[in-house]
Tab-separated table of C-alpha atoms in Angstrom:
chain	number	residue	atom	x	y	z
A	1	MET	CA	-10.179	87.527	-1.091
A	2	THR	CA	-6.964	86.733	-2.972
A	3	ASP	CA	-6.494	86.666	-6.724
A	4	GLN	CA	-6.185	82.889	-6.590
A	5	ASP	CA	-9.548	82.639	-4.782
A	6	ILE	CA	-11.194	84.816	-7.419
A	7	ILE	CA	-9.622	82.805	-10.250
A	8	LYS	CA	-10.804	79.564	-8.683
A	9	GLN	CA	-14.362	80.919	-8.528
A	10	ILE	CA	-14.170	82.056	-12.158
A	11	LEU	CA	-12.869	78.682	-13.277
A	12	ASP	CA	-15.604	76.977	-11.225
A	13	GLY	CA	-18.188	78.824	-13.305
A	14	ASP	CA	-18.768	82.209	-11.636
A	15	LYS	CA	-17.773	84.321	-14.650
A	16	SER	CA	-19.052	87.509	-12.984
A	17	LYS	CA	-16.013	87.441	-10.662
A	18	PHE	CA	-13.798	88.429	-13.597
A	19	GLU	CA	-15.006	91.973	-13.087
A	20	GLN	CA	-13.065	92.040	-9.799
A	21	ILE	CA	-9.855	91.183	-11.666
A	22	LEU	CA	-10.634	93.819	-14.271
A	23	LEU	CA	-11.365	96.537	-11.715
A	24	LYS	CA	-8.293	95.697	-9.674
A	25	TYR	CA	-5.771	95.859	-12.541
A	26	GLN	CA	-7.178	97.934	-15.398
A	27	ARG	CA	-5.940	101.348	-14.201
A	28	ARG	CA	-2.355	100.183	-13.645
A	29	ILE	CA	-2.263	98.273	-16.916
A	30	PHE	CA	-3.752	101.250	-18.765
A	31	ALA	CA	-1.086	103.582	-17.340
A	32	TYR	CA	1.612	101.110	-18.399
A	33	LEU	CA	0.166	100.864	-21.907
A	34	LEU	CA	-0.073	104.634	-22.219
A	35	ARG	CA	3.664	104.896	-21.594
A	36	MET	CA	4.427	102.071	-24.011
A	37	LEU	CA	2.259	103.585	-26.740
A	38	ASN	CA	3.560	107.156	-26.431
A	39	PHE	CA	0.471	108.366	-24.598
A	40	HIS	CA	-1.937	107.645	-27.458
A	41	GLN	CA	-5.075	107.111	-25.423
A	42	GLN	CA	-7.134	105.369	-28.109
A	43	ASP	CA	-4.323	102.913	-28.855
A	44	ALA	CA	-3.877	102.195	-25.144
A	45	GLU	CA	-7.621	101.605	-24.741
A	46	ASP	CA	-7.633	99.206	-27.698
A	47	VAL	CA	-4.669	97.251	-26.357
A	48	LEU	CA	-6.152	97.243	-22.854
A	49	SER	CA	-9.311	95.620	-24.203
A	50	GLN	CA	-7.305	93.046	-26.138
A	51	THR	CA	-5.248	92.346	-23.025
A	52	PHE	CA	-8.193	91.547	-20.811
A	53	VAL	CA	-9.847	89.450	-23.489
A	54	LYS	CA	-6.643	87.386	-23.623
A	55	VAL	CA	-6.483	87.219	-19.825
A	56	TYR	CA	-10.039	85.902	-19.709
A	57	ILE	CA	-9.539	83.388	-22.522
A	58	ASN	CA	-6.274	82.063	-21.070
A	59	LEU	CA	-7.207	82.126	-17.400
A	60	ALA	CA	-7.362	78.326	-17.223
A	61	GLY	CA	-3.724	78.182	-18.351
A	62	TYR	CA	-2.508	80.655	-15.736
A	63	ASN	CA	0.129	79.192	-13.398
A	64	GLN	CA	-1.171	80.125	-9.958
A	65	LYS	CA	2.311	79.836	-8.474
A	66	LEU	CA	3.121	83.113	-10.243
A	67	LYS	CA	1.797	86.570	-9.398
A	68	LEU	CA	-1.338	87.386	-11.374
A	69	SER	CA	-0.253	90.995	-11.879
A	70	SER	CA	3.025	89.901	-13.496
A	71	TRP	CA	1.148	87.571	-15.825
A	72	ILE	CA	-1.291	90.327	-16.839
A	73	TYR	CA	1.555	92.807	-17.380
A	74	ARG	CA	3.315	90.286	-19.624
A	75	ILE	CA	0.161	89.812	-21.695
A	76	ALA	CA	-0.278	93.612	-21.922
A	77	HIS	CA	3.345	94.040	-22.937
A	78	ASN	CA	3.069	91.388	-25.655
A	79	GLU	CA	-0.179	92.875	-26.953
A	80	ALA	CA	1.382	96.354	-27.093
A	81	VAL	CA	4.441	95.064	-28.949
A	82	ASN	CA	2.194	93.258	-31.446
A	83	TYR	CA	0.123	96.408	-31.860
A	84	ILE	CA	3.223	98.521	-32.489
A	85	ARG	CA	4.579	95.995	-35.003
A	86	LYS	CA	1.276	95.878	-36.842
A	87	LYS	CA	1.020	99.656	-36.929
A	88	SER	CA	4.648	99.993	-38.010
A	89	LYS	CA	4.167	97.446	-40.775
A	90	ASN	CA	1.079	99.292	-42.019
A	91	PHE	CA	2.921	102.604	-41.864
A	92	THR	CA	5.904	101.231	-43.798
A	93	SER	CA	3.614	99.668	-46.370
A	94	ASN	CA	1.691	102.926	-46.774
A	95	MET	CA	4.930	104.891	-47.126
A	96	ASP	CA	6.157	102.477	-49.798
A	97	ASN	CA	2.894	102.930	-51.678
A	98	LEU	CA	3.108	106.670	-51.247
A	99	GLU	CA	6.665	106.775	-52.556
A	100	MET	CA	5.727	104.694	-55.615
A	101	GLY	CA	2.613	106.777	-56.284
A	102	PHE	CA	4.360	110.141	-56.074
A	103	ASN	CA	7.842	109.313	-57.316
A	104	ILE	CA	9.383	111.571	-54.663
A	105	ASP	CA	12.614	111.343	-52.714
A	106	PHE	CA	11.415	111.253	-49.092
A	107	ASP	CA	14.958	111.529	-47.792
A	108	LYS	CA	15.106	115.128	-49.009
A	109	PRO	CA	12.052	116.976	-47.687
A	110	THR	CA	12.357	120.013	-49.921
A	111	LYS	CA	9.632	122.573	-50.408
A	112	GLU	CA	9.064	121.245	-53.924
A	113	ASN	CA	8.647	117.664	-52.709
A	114	ILE	CA	6.204	118.720	-50.012
A	115	GLU	CA	4.197	120.836	-52.449
A	116	LYS	CA	4.179	117.938	-54.919
A	117	ILE	CA	2.804	115.578	-52.274
A	118	LEU	CA	0.185	118.047	-51.067
A	119	SER	CA	-0.969	118.808	-54.607
A	120	LYS	CA	-1.785	115.129	-55.226
A	121	LEU	CA	-3.936	114.797	-52.116
A	122	LYS	CA	-7.637	115.479	-51.808
A	123	SER	CA	-8.524	118.841	-50.337
A	124	LYS	CA	-9.651	117.382	-47.013
A	125	GLU	CA	-6.475	115.304	-46.610
A	126	ARG	CA	-4.294	118.265	-47.581
A	127	ASP	CA	-6.042	120.492	-45.035
A	128	ILE	CA	-5.596	117.941	-42.245
A	129	LEU	CA	-1.891	117.513	-42.957
A	130	SER	CA	-1.347	121.236	-43.245
A	131	LEU	CA	-3.124	121.922	-39.969
A	132	PHE	CA	-1.298	119.134	-38.163
A	133	TYR	CA	2.231	119.767	-39.430
A	134	LEU	CA	2.236	123.421	-40.357
């Protein structure tokens, strides 16, 4: 059964056929997302879920003259880029807040600056950062 046959059945009301699309493509899309998201498994799983939700929602708009796999990869790519932008924006915003709250020059990571940052954190946060980076 071709992808187009499965899509036709889904669009005709047999929603359970979507599982065949999911099973056929999820491993390849997940591997692609892992590479895009620097092998952060949880991020790749989140984006994979978002991808297939979008595929399902937009299935009626899919141009069946195109390859389904290419369409799904494009959706996955766009979702990953959006995820990265959102995460980057949050990171930048948090860094701006951190810089304002600590009044520290982050361009010069001196021992004093690092100690100043660590001293203002809660014990649990300080321990996590120390374990991760040191």
